[in-house]
Tab-separated table of C-alpha atoms and ligand atoms in Angstrom:
chain	number	residue	atom	x	y	z
A	1005	UNK	CA	0.000	0.000	0.000
A	1006	UNK	CA	2.652	2.491	1.134
A	1007	UNK	CA	5.025	1.308	-1.576
A	1008	UNK	CA	2.395	1.956	-4.215
A	1009	UNK	CA	1.681	5.393	-2.771
A	1010	UNK	CA	5.384	6.303	-2.863
A	1011	UNK	CA	5.832	5.102	-6.439
A	1012	UNK	CA	2.855	7.252	-7.432
A	1013	UNK	CA	4.306	10.185	-5.473
A	1014	UNK	CA	7.578	9.916	-7.371
A	1015	UNK	CA	5.731	11.088	-10.483
A	1016	UNK	CA	4.826	14.404	-8.843
A	1017	UNK	CA	6.736	17.625	-8.259
A	1018	UNK	CA	6.266	17.333	-4.512
A	1019	UNK	CA	7.724	15.737	-1.382
A	1020	UNK	CA	6.835	12.022	-1.689
A	1021	UNK	CA	6.586	11.553	2.092
A	1022	UNK	CA	4.289	14.595	2.549
A	1023	UNK	CA	2.185	13.324	-0.348
A	1024	UNK	CA	1.759	9.861	1.202
A	1025	UNK	CA	1.018	11.218	4.671
A	1026	UNK	CA	-1.764	13.319	3.209
A	1027	UNK	CA	-3.152	10.514	1.090
A	1028	UNK	CA	-3.025	7.795	3.734
A	1029	UNK	CA	-4.348	10.114	6.450
A	1030	UNK	CA	-7.293	11.039	4.198
A	1031	UNK	CA	-8.006	7.289	3.929
A	1032	UNK	CA	-7.801	6.951	7.711
A	1033	UNK	CA	-10.272	9.843	8.158
A	1034	UNK	CA	-12.625	8.311	5.592
A	1035	UNK	CA	-12.600	5.107	7.640
A	1036	UNK	CA	-12.993	7.056	10.896
A	1037	UNK	CA	-16.063	8.834	9.522
A	1038	UNK	CA	-17.651	5.549	8.414
A	1039	UNK	CA	-16.980	3.340	11.422
A	1040	UNK	CA	-13.960	4.409	13.499
A	1041	UNK	CA	-15.937	7.125	15.327
A	1042	UNK	CA	-17.972	4.509	17.221
A	1043	UNK	CA	-15.287	1.824	17.539
A	1044	UNK	CA	-14.560	1.453	21.303
A	1045	UNK	CA	-10.812	0.854	20.815
A	1046	UNK	CA	-10.516	4.009	18.674
A	1047	UNK	CA	-12.525	6.151	21.099
A	1048	UNK	CA	-10.377	4.839	23.940
A	1049	UNK	CA	-7.188	5.728	22.066
A	1050	UNK	CA	-8.433	9.321	21.538
A	1051	UNK	CA	-9.147	9.603	25.265
A	1052	UNK	CA	-5.807	8.059	26.242
A	1053	UNK	CA	-3.744	10.209	23.856
A	1054	UNK	CA	-5.094	13.210	25.727
A	1055	UNK	CA	-6.589	15.878	23.503
A	1056	UNK	CA	-7.470	16.872	19.928
A	1057	UNK	CA	-5.417	19.675	18.343
A	1058	UNK	CA	-7.084	22.646	16.582
A	1059	UNK	CA	-6.084	21.441	13.119
A	1060	UNK	CA	-7.785	18.085	13.633
A	1061	UNK	CA	-10.755	19.604	15.500
A	1062	UNK	CA	-11.595	21.587	12.402
A	1063	UNK	CA	-11.520	18.406	10.263
A	1064	UNK	CA	-13.717	16.563	12.778
A	1065	UNK	CA	-16.315	19.348	12.934
A	1066	UNK	CA	-17.518	18.337	9.447
A	1067	UNK	CA	-18.725	15.023	10.881
A	1068	UNK	CA	-21.636	16.608	12.712
A	1069	UNK	CA	-23.799	14.505	14.995
A	1070	UNK	CA	-21.847	11.261	14.478
A	1071	UNK	CA	-19.302	12.715	16.868
A	1072	UNK	CA	-21.898	12.525	19.668
A	1073	UNK	CA	-21.190	8.768	19.691
A	1074	UNK	CA	-17.458	9.361	20.080
A	1075	UNK	CA	-17.792	11.808	22.949
A	1076	UNK	CA	-20.525	9.792	24.623
A	1077	UNK	CA	-17.813	7.155	25.032
A	1078	UNK	CA	-14.904	9.452	25.902
A	1079	UNK	CA	-16.281	12.035	28.336
A	1080	UNK	CA	-17.431	9.664	31.113
A	1081	UNK	CA	-13.931	8.103	31.101
A	1082	UNK	CA	-12.419	11.562	31.572
A	1083	UNK	CA	-14.836	12.310	34.384
A	1084	UNK	CA	-13.774	9.074	36.063
A	1085	UNK	CA	-10.066	9.744	35.460
A	1086	UNK	CA	-10.138	13.341	36.735
A	1087	UNK	CA	-10.319	12.319	40.366
A	1088	UNK	CA	-7.933	14.920	41.741
A	1089	UNK	CA	-5.276	17.428	40.606
A	1090	UNK	CA	-2.727	14.766	41.510
A	1091	UNK	CA	-4.198	12.240	39.064
A	1092	UNK	CA	-4.160	14.946	36.357
A	1093	UNK	CA	-0.499	15.816	36.914
A	1094	UNK	CA	0.489	12.334	35.763
A	1095	UNK	CA	-1.180	12.966	32.402
A	1096	UNK	CA	0.949	16.017	31.614
A	1097	UNK	CA	3.921	13.969	30.436
A	1098	UNK	CA	2.135	12.127	27.628
A	1099	UNK	CA	-0.241	14.685	26.203
A	1100	UNK	CA	-0.838	14.070	22.491
A	1101	UNK	CA	-3.493	14.429	19.799
A	1102	UNK	CA	-4.562	10.959	18.607
A	1103	UNK	CA	-4.868	12.203	15.023
A	1104	UNK	CA	-1.389	13.762	15.082
A	1105	UNK	CA	-0.142	10.404	16.394
A	1106	UNK	CA	-1.808	8.684	13.459
A	1107	UNK	CA	-0.049	11.058	11.036
A	1108	UNK	CA	3.252	10.376	12.789
A	1109	UNK	CA	2.706	6.639	12.428
A	1110	UNK	CA	2.100	7.060	8.679
A	1111	UNK	CA	5.138	9.352	8.411
A	1112	UNK	CA	7.412	6.732	9.997
A	1113	UNK	CA	6.057	4.030	7.698
A	1114	UNK	CA	6.522	6.171	4.558
A	1115	UNK	CA	10.091	7.033	5.502
A	1116	UNK	CA	10.889	3.377	6.181
A	1117	UNK	CA	9.434	2.411	2.821
A	1118	UNK	CA	11.250	5.230	1.000
A	1119	UNK	CA	14.546	4.076	2.558
A	1120	UNK	CA	13.849	0.584	1.199
A	1121	UNK	CA	13.145	1.957	-2.284
A	1122	UNK	CA	16.272	4.109	-2.564
A	1123	UNK	CA	18.477	1.386	-1.072
A	1124	UNK	CA	18.166	-0.427	-4.408
A	1125	UNK	CA	20.025	0.915	-7.450
A	1126	UNK	CA	16.867	0.907	-9.546
A	1127	UNK	CA	14.805	2.651	-6.850
A	1128	UNK	CA	17.457	5.301	-6.314
A	1129	UNK	CA	17.663	6.038	-10.011
A	1130	UNK	CA	13.839	6.393	-10.165
A	1131	UNK	CA	13.999	8.930	-7.311
A	1132	UNK	CA	16.954	10.805	-8.808
A	1133	UNK	CA	15.333	11.097	-12.252
A	1134	UNK	CA	11.895	12.033	-10.928
A	1135	UNK	CA	10.584	15.550	-10.342
A	1136	UNK	CA	9.962	14.586	-6.697
A	1137	UNK	CA	12.128	16.161	-4.025
A	1138	UNK	CA	11.937	15.680	-0.262
A	1139	UNK	CA	11.034	18.647	1.933
A	1140	UNK	CA	13.594	19.667	4.572
A	1141	UNK	CA	11.931	17.744	7.423
A	1142	UNK	CA	11.663	14.547	5.394
A	1143	UNK	CA	15.144	14.920	3.910
A	1144	UNK	CA	16.572	15.057	7.449
A	1145	UNK	CA	14.418	12.193	8.765
A	1146	UNK	CA	15.138	9.999	5.717
A	1147	UNK	CA	18.887	10.567	5.843
A	1148	UNK	CA	18.774	9.779	9.567
A	1149	UNK	CA	17.193	6.394	8.781
A	1150	UNK	CA	19.187	5.527	5.633
A	1151	UNK	CA	21.916	2.970	6.137
A	1152	UNK	CA	23.209	3.291	2.565
A	1153	UNK	CA	25.599	6.262	2.578
A	1154	UNK	CA	25.811	6.661	-1.212
A	1155	UNK	CA	21.999	6.861	-1.439
A	1156	UNK	CA	22.043	9.456	1.373
A	1157	UNK	CA	24.680	11.460	-0.529
A	1158	UNK	CA	22.655	11.337	-3.760
A	1159	UNK	CA	19.409	12.417	-2.078
A	1160	UNK	CA	21.180	15.275	-0.320
A	1161	UNK	CA	22.735	16.446	-3.595
A	1162	UNK	CA	19.351	16.478	-5.290
A	1163	UNK	CA	17.983	18.645	-2.476
A	1164	UNK	CA	20.965	21.005	-2.603
A	1165	UNK	CA	20.609	21.419	-6.353
A	1166	UNK	CA	16.979	22.524	-5.890
A	1167	UNK	CA	18.122	24.785	-3.041
A	1168	UNK	CA	20.677	26.537	-5.285
A	1169	UNK	CA	18.127	26.912	-8.097
A	1170	UNK	CA	15.667	28.498	-5.663
A	1171	UNK	CA	18.311	30.897	-4.335
A	1172	UNK	CA	18.962	31.924	-7.966
A	1173	UNK	CA	15.229	32.374	-8.581
A	1174	UNK	CA	14.994	34.632	-5.514
A	1175	UNK	CA	18.000	36.644	-6.704
A	1176	UNK	CA	16.411	37.026	-10.130
A	1177	UNK	CA	13.222	38.248	-8.455
A	1178	UNK	CA	15.039	40.951	-6.478
A	1179	UNK	CA	17.073	41.979	-9.542
A	1180	UNK	CA	13.879	42.323	-11.555
A	1181	UNK	CA	12.551	44.852	-9.008
A	1182	UNK	CA	15.189	47.374	-10.183
A	1183	UNK	CA	13.384	49.796	-12.502
A	1184	UNK	CA	16.238	49.583	-15.013
A	1185	UNK	CA	15.841	45.851	-15.268
A	1186	UNK	CA	14.435	44.253	-18.398
A	1187	UNK	CA	14.062	40.936	-16.567
A	1188	UNK	CA	10.570	39.556	-16.066
A	1189	UNK	CA	9.473	39.416	-12.447
A	1190	UNK	CA	9.222	35.901	-11.049
A	1191	UNK	CA	6.864	36.429	-8.151
A	1192	UNK	CA	6.523	32.711	-7.556
A	1193	UNK	CA	10.054	31.927	-6.353
A	1194	UNK	CA	8.729	31.641	-2.776
A	1195	UNK	CA	6.516	28.751	-3.851
A	1196	UNK	CA	9.595	26.683	-4.678
A	1197	UNK	CA	11.109	27.759	-1.364
A	1198	UNK	CA	7.986	26.586	0.483
A	1199	UNK	CA	8.276	23.189	-1.199
A	1200	UNK	CA	11.793	22.863	0.177
A	1201	UNK	CA	10.510	23.464	3.708
B	2671	ZN	ZN1	7.780	16.205	3.241
B	2672	ZN	ZN1	-3.753	16.704	15.778
């Protein structure tokens, strides 16, 4: 599943890991909206993780009254668990959003799978010749996981090449602001910079 997603992502001008996180998390949310919302083990994991972040709250709001089922399960457990300030203090150490945790799980899986792909000569050459390029976060996390040093070197060089091109595009933009300049303004250089981040 993840392998397929990554191979598809390598055809796009985007970070393949970001692409797969988005795609697989959308699938997870589709499943959550159909049956996960009332699944006791899922409700329990939301309660145990601790809270729901603003970004995921706004996604969940679209679900409407189905969420009554989820909270009907969760809130009495909280009421039971909130016995005293002392019992709450223990919770402070492991406070997470269940949906962020799910994204993290997918992220780890995608990076593991990407490392497997680029560890083979054929896979590395597909990555190197594709328009895909890792974002900074996923470049760092992938290189941290990669055991093959020549693959790590190649991936880093691809990133640095895009970095230099973007620096040039930014320079060209600022040069074009000079009223004497005949150069066409490239207002979109920041979009390439955002992709690198
Ligand atoms: Zn990324
Ligand atoms: Zn979250």
